[in-house]
Amino acid sequence: MKAVYISEPGGPEVLQVREVDPPVPGQAEVLIAVVAAGLNRADVQQRRGFYPAPPGASEVPGLEVSGRIVGFGPGVTKPFSVGDKVVALLAGGGYAQQVAVPAEQVLRIPDGVDLVTAASLPEVAATVYSNLIMTAQLQEGETVLIHGATGGIGTMAIQMAKAFGAKVAATAGTGEKVGTAKAFLGADIAINYVEEDFPESLKRQNGGKGADVILDVVGAKYLQQNVDALADYGRLIVIGLQGGAKGELDLGQLLKKRAAVVATALRPRPVAEKGAILDAVRQAVWPLITSGQIRPLVAKTFPLDQVQAAHQFFDNGDHVGKILLVM
């Protein structure tokens, strides 16, 4: 089969498509013939040498796929059959024509979603639901601030928060993306972080109140501004480090606001935790997708052999929604 390997840390040019033996499913694993794989920021960080695969995971990048089940390892107890159309959440291995994955990390695709588009769902749905709903306990009527409005996480987070009854503010770096966040994705407030101080702008547009929950992919660069933007009893959830890993934190400001800072990562979690998250996604998020309240958004698809071009397009940062590799 074909699979993508990283020859050395660097730009998109280090991604190489190789012919390798297909994986053999192990204990409680299913074998999936991959139809499409989603690109994620973690893949880019792995390509650059900043985010190695967890111990025991495939060195092939790729954290989410869609496809059909073609085989089983011993001990699979979930009621799957050969030919089932599924999505899977991975610790690695998605940029390949086949992947073996624990059955707990596999879901049948939502009704009404085609098999290619479905590849855009598992990583972002699991990340957003686990952080906004399971960790931050976002409540109806609360204000949530989402950074990176038009990326894969942002487009899902805006729609999911709206579906759960929150007031949504989002940041983006161009006027066009700000317009997309409001007119297309449904954000109540959209802020151009290049032109405005987002904590001040949020409070001005939100009746003087900050955010009850902030979903942050930037990290250190935004740490102080995020704390400034929190409302009393606010929860800052850090899920990415695009702007660095180390910053100063004013604990006195947190104490005054009775606020919390939480950092989470999905990729290194144990299989049982990922399985519990996906089961919650199946129950709470899949019906919203089937009903049309949440729309999976695909910016562009690339054949697997054009993985370098796909990463170049991702690095440009102009896309709205997910970028997919099609096998």
Coordinates of C-alpha atoms in Angstrom, one line a residue:
M1 CA 0.0 0.0 0.0
K2 CA 1.0 3.7 -0.2
A3 CA 1.8 5.7 2.9
V4 CA 3.4 9.0 3.7
Y5 CA 6.6 9.3 5.6
I6 CA 8.5 12.3 6.9
S7 CA 12.1 12.0 5.6
E8 CA 13.4 14.7 8.0
P9 CA 12.0 17.7 9.9
G10 CA 11.1 20.5 7.5
G11 CA 8.6 21.9 5.0
P12 CA 6.1 20.1 2.8
E13 CA 8.9 18.9 0.6
V14 CA 10.0 16.3 3.3
L15 CA 6.8 14.4 2.9
Q16 CA 7.4 11.2 0.8
V17 CA 4.9 8.7 -0.5
R18 CA 6.3 5.1 -0.2
E19 CA 5.2 1.6 -0.9
V20 CA 5.0 -0.4 2.3
D21 CA 3.3 -3.5 3.7
P22 CA -0.2 -3.0 5.0
P23 CA -0.7 -3.1 8.7
V24 CA -2.0 -6.2 10.5
P25 CA -4.8 -5.5 13.0
G26 CA -3.8 -6.4 16.6
Q27 CA -5.8 -7.2 19.7
A28 CA -9.2 -5.4 19.6
E29 CA -8.3 -3.5 16.4
V30 CA -10.1 -3.2 13.1
L31 CA -8.5 -2.8 9.7
I32 CA -9.8 0.1 7.6
A33 CA -9.4 0.7 3.9
V34 CA -9.0 4.4 4.0
V35 CA -11.0 6.6 1.6
A36 CA -9.8 10.0 2.9
A37 CA -7.7 11.5 5.7
G38 CA -7.9 14.9 7.3
L39 CA -5.0 17.3 7.7
N40 CA -4.5 18.8 11.1
R41 CA -2.1 21.3 12.8
A42 CA -0.6 18.4 14.7
D43 CA 0.5 16.9 11.3
V44 CA 2.3 20.1 10.4
Q45 CA 4.0 20.2 13.8
Q46 CA 5.1 16.6 13.4
R47 CA 6.4 17.4 10.0
R48 CA 8.4 20.2 11.4
G49 CA 9.9 18.0 14.2
F50 CA 8.0 19.6 17.1
Y51 CA 5.4 16.9 17.8
P52 CA 6.6 13.3 17.5
A53 CA 4.1 10.5 17.5
P54 CA 3.4 9.0 20.9
P55 CA 5.2 5.8 21.9
G56 CA 3.9 2.8 20.0
A57 CA 2.0 4.9 17.4
S58 CA 2.7 4.8 13.7
E59 CA 5.3 7.2 12.4
V60 CA 3.0 7.9 9.4
P61 CA 1.2 11.2 10.1
G62 CA -2.5 11.5 10.1
L63 CA -5.0 11.6 13.1
E64 CA -8.3 11.0 11.4
V65 CA -9.7 8.9 8.5
S66 CA -12.8 7.8 6.8
G67 CA -13.2 4.4 5.1
R68 CA -14.6 0.9 5.1
I69 CA -13.8 -1.9 7.5
V70 CA -12.0 -4.7 5.7
G71 CA -10.8 -6.9 8.6
F72 CA -10.6 -7.5 12.3
G73 CA -8.0 -8.5 14.8
P74 CA -8.8 -10.8 17.7
G75 CA -11.1 -9.7 20.5
V76 CA -13.2 -7.0 18.8
T77 CA -16.4 -6.8 20.7
K78 CA -18.0 -3.7 19.1
P79 CA -20.8 -4.7 16.6
F80 CA -19.0 -3.9 13.4
S81 CA -19.1 -5.8 10.1
V82 CA -16.9 -5.9 7.0
G83 CA -17.9 -3.2 4.7
D84 CA -19.2 -0.8 7.4
K85 CA -18.6 2.9 6.5
V86 CA -16.7 4.4 9.4
V87 CA -14.5 7.2 10.7
A88 CA -11.6 6.7 13.1
L89 CA -9.6 8.8 15.5
L90 CA -5.9 7.9 15.4
A91 CA -2.7 8.5 17.2
G92 CA -1.0 8.3 13.8
G93 CA -1.1 6.4 10.5
G94 CA -3.9 8.2 8.7
Y95 CA -1.9 9.2 5.6
A96 CA -2.1 5.7 4.2
Q97 CA -4.3 3.4 2.2
Q98 CA -5.0 1.2 5.1
V99 CA -4.8 1.6 8.9
A100 CA -5.3 -0.6 11.9
V101 CA -7.0 1.2 14.8
P102 CA -8.6 0.2 18.2
A103 CA -12.3 -0.5 17.7
E104 CA -13.1 1.9 20.5
Q105 CA -11.8 4.7 18.3
V106 CA -14.1 3.9 15.4
L107 CA -17.6 5.2 14.7
R108 CA -20.0 4.7 11.8
I109 CA -20.3 7.8 9.8
P110 CA -23.3 10.1 10.5
D111 CA -26.4 9.7 8.3
G112 CA -26.4 12.0 5.3
V113 CA -22.6 12.6 5.2
D114 CA -20.6 11.1 2.2
L115 CA -17.6 9.0 2.9
V116 CA -15.0 11.5 1.8
T117 CA -16.5 14.5 3.7
A118 CA -16.7 12.3 6.8
A119 CA -12.9 12.3 7.1
S120 CA -13.2 16.0 8.2
L121 CA -15.2 15.1 11.3
P122 CA -13.6 12.8 13.9
E123 CA -10.6 14.9 15.1
V124 CA -12.4 18.2 15.3
A125 CA -15.6 16.8 16.6
A126 CA -13.8 14.9 19.4
T127 CA -11.5 17.9 20.2
V128 CA -14.2 20.5 20.3
Y129 CA -16.9 18.4 22.2
S130 CA -14.4 17.1 24.7
N131 CA -13.1 20.6 25.5
L132 CA -16.1 22.9 25.2
I133 CA -18.7 20.5 26.7
M134 CA -17.0 17.8 28.7
T135 CA -14.1 19.9 30.1
A136 CA -15.3 23.6 30.1
Q137 CA -18.9 22.6 30.8
L138 CA -20.1 25.3 28.4
Q139 CA -23.7 26.3 29.3
E140 CA -26.6 27.7 27.3
G141 CA -26.4 31.5 27.3
E142 CA -22.7 31.7 28.2
T143 CA -20.3 33.5 26.0
V144 CA -17.5 31.5 24.3
L145 CA -14.5 33.0 22.5
I146 CA -13.0 30.9 19.8
H147 CA -9.6 31.7 18.2
G148 CA -8.9 30.7 14.6
A149 CA -12.4 31.1 13.4
T150 CA -12.1 29.6 9.9
G151 CA -9.8 26.6 10.5
G152 CA -11.0 23.1 11.1
I153 CA -11.3 23.5 14.8
G154 CA -12.8 27.0 14.6
T155 CA -15.5 26.1 12.0
M156 CA -16.6 23.2 14.1
A157 CA -16.4 25.0 17.4
I158 CA -18.5 28.0 16.3
Q159 CA -21.2 25.7 15.0
M160 CA -21.2 23.4 17.9
A161 CA -21.3 26.2 20.5
K162 CA -24.2 27.8 18.7
A163 CA -26.0 24.5 18.5
F164 CA -25.7 24.2 22.3
G165 CA -27.1 27.6 22.9
A166 CA -24.0 29.7 23.6
K167 CA -23.2 33.2 22.4
V168 CA -20.2 32.9 20.1
A169 CA -17.3 35.3 19.6
A170 CA -14.5 34.4 17.3
T171 CA -11.2 35.9 16.1
A172 CA -9.7 35.9 12.6
G173 CA -6.8 37.7 10.9
T174 CA -8.5 39.2 7.8
G175 CA -11.7 41.1 7.1
E176 CA -12.8 38.4 4.8
K177 CA -12.4 35.7 7.5
V178 CA -14.2 37.9 10.0
G179 CA -17.1 38.2 7.5
T180 CA -17.1 34.4 7.0
A181 CA -17.2 33.8 10.7
K182 CA -20.4 35.9 11.1
A183 CA -22.3 35.5 7.8
F184 CA -21.4 31.9 7.0
L185 CA -20.6 30.2 10.3
G186 CA -23.0 32.1 12.6
A187 CA -20.7 33.8 15.1
D188 CA -22.5 36.6 17.0
I189 CA -19.3 38.6 17.4
A190 CA -16.2 38.4 15.1
I191 CA -13.0 40.3 15.8
N192 CA -10.1 41.1 13.5
Y193 CA -7.2 40.4 15.9
V194 CA -4.8 42.3 13.5
E195 CA -6.7 45.5 13.8
E196 CA -8.2 45.3 17.3
D197 CA -7.3 44.3 20.8
F198 CA -9.6 41.3 21.1
P199 CA -10.2 41.5 24.9
E200 CA -11.3 45.1 24.6
S201 CA -13.3 44.5 21.5
L202 CA -15.1 41.5 23.0
K203 CA -16.2 43.4 26.1
R204 CA -17.3 46.4 24.0
Q205 CA -19.5 44.2 21.8
N206 CA -20.7 42.0 24.7
G207 CA -22.1 44.5 27.1
G208 CA -18.9 44.9 29.1
K209 CA -18.6 41.2 29.8
G210 CA -15.8 38.9 28.9
A211 CA -15.9 35.3 27.9
D212 CA -17.1 32.5 30.1
V213 CA -15.1 30.0 28.0
I214 CA -12.1 30.6 25.7
L215 CA -11.0 27.9 23.3
D216 CA -7.4 28.7 22.4
V217 CA -5.1 27.2 19.8
V218 CA -2.4 29.9 20.1
G219 CA -0.8 29.3 23.5
A220 CA 1.8 31.6 25.1
K221 CA 1.4 34.5 22.7
Y222 CA -2.2 35.0 23.7
L223 CA -2.0 34.0 27.4
Q224 CA -2.2 37.4 29.0
Q225 CA -4.8 38.7 26.5
N226 CA -6.9 35.5 27.1
V227 CA -6.8 36.0 30.9
D228 CA -7.8 39.7 30.3
A229 CA -10.7 38.5 28.2
L230 CA -12.1 36.0 30.7
A231 CA -15.2 36.8 32.7
D232 CA -15.5 36.0 36.4
Y233 CA -15.5 32.2 36.8
G234 CA -14.2 32.0 33.2
R235 CA -12.4 28.9 31.9
L236 CA -9.5 29.2 29.4
I237 CA -9.0 25.9 27.6
V238 CA -5.6 25.8 25.8
I239 CA -5.5 23.1 23.0
G240 CA -2.6 24.4 20.8
L241 CA 0.7 26.1 21.0
Q242 CA 1.0 27.9 17.6
G243 CA 2.2 31.0 19.5
G244 CA 4.6 29.3 21.8
A245 CA 4.6 27.1 24.9
K246 CA 6.0 29.4 27.7
G247 CA 4.5 32.6 29.0
E248 CA 3.9 34.6 32.2
L249 CA 0.7 34.0 34.1
D250 CA -0.7 36.6 36.5
L251 CA -2.1 34.3 39.2
G252 CA -3.5 37.4 41.1
Q253 CA -5.7 38.2 38.1
L254 CA -6.9 34.6 38.0
L255 CA -7.6 34.7 41.7
K256 CA -9.6 37.9 41.4
K257 CA -11.7 36.4 38.6
R258 CA -12.0 33.0 40.3
A259 CA -11.0 31.7 36.8
A260 CA -9.2 28.6 35.6
V261 CA -6.7 27.7 32.9
V262 CA -6.8 24.1 31.6
A263 CA -4.5 22.6 28.9
T264 CA -5.5 19.4 27.1
A265 CA -4.3 17.2 24.3
L266 CA -6.4 14.5 22.6
R267 CA -3.6 12.5 20.7
P268 CA -1.8 11.0 23.8
R269 CA -4.9 10.0 25.7
P270 CA -5.5 6.3 26.4
V271 CA -7.8 4.3 24.2
A272 CA -10.5 4.1 26.8
E273 CA -10.6 7.9 27.1
K274 CA -10.8 8.3 23.4
G275 CA -13.5 5.7 23.2
A276 CA -15.6 7.5 25.9
I277 CA -15.2 10.8 24.0
L278 CA -16.2 9.3 20.7
D279 CA -19.2 7.6 22.3
A280 CA -20.3 11.0 23.6
V281 CA -19.7 12.6 20.2
R282 CA -21.9 9.8 18.6
Q283 CA -24.7 10.6 21.0
A284 CA -24.5 14.4 21.1
V285 CA -22.9 15.6 17.9
W286 CA -23.8 13.1 15.2
P287 CA -27.6 14.0 15.4
L288 CA -26.7 17.7 15.0
I289 CA -24.8 16.8 11.8
T290 CA -27.6 14.7 10.5
S291 CA -30.1 17.4 11.1
G292 CA -27.9 20.1 9.4
Q293 CA -27.3 22.2 12.5
I294 CA -23.6 21.4 12.1
R295 CA -22.2 21.2 8.6
P296 CA -18.9 19.6 7.9
L297 CA -16.8 22.0 5.9
V298 CA -14.2 20.8 3.4
A299 CA -12.0 23.5 1.9
K300 CA -10.2 21.3 -0.7
T301 CA -9.2 17.7 -1.4
F302 CA -5.9 16.4 -2.7
P303 CA -4.9 13.0 -4.0
L304 CA -2.5 11.2 -1.6
D305 CA 0.4 11.6 -4.2
Q306 CA -0.1 15.4 -3.9
V307 CA 0.5 15.4 -0.1
Q308 CA 3.2 18.1 -0.4
A309 CA 0.8 20.4 -2.2
A310 CA -1.9 19.7 0.4
H311 CA 0.5 20.8 3.2
Q312 CA 1.6 23.9 1.2
F313 CA -2.1 24.9 0.9
F314 CA -2.5 24.2 4.7
D315 CA 0.5 26.3 5.5
N316 CA -0.8 29.3 3.5
G317 CA -3.7 29.6 6.0
D318 CA -6.3 30.9 3.6
H319 CA -8.7 27.9 3.8
V320 CA -12.1 27.7 5.4
G321 CA -12.7 24.3 6.9
K322 CA -10.8 21.1 6.5
I323 CA -8.2 19.9 3.9
L324 CA -8.4 16.2 3.0
L325 CA -6.2 13.7 1.3
V326 CA -8.2 11.3 -0.9
M327 CA -6.8 7.8 -1.5

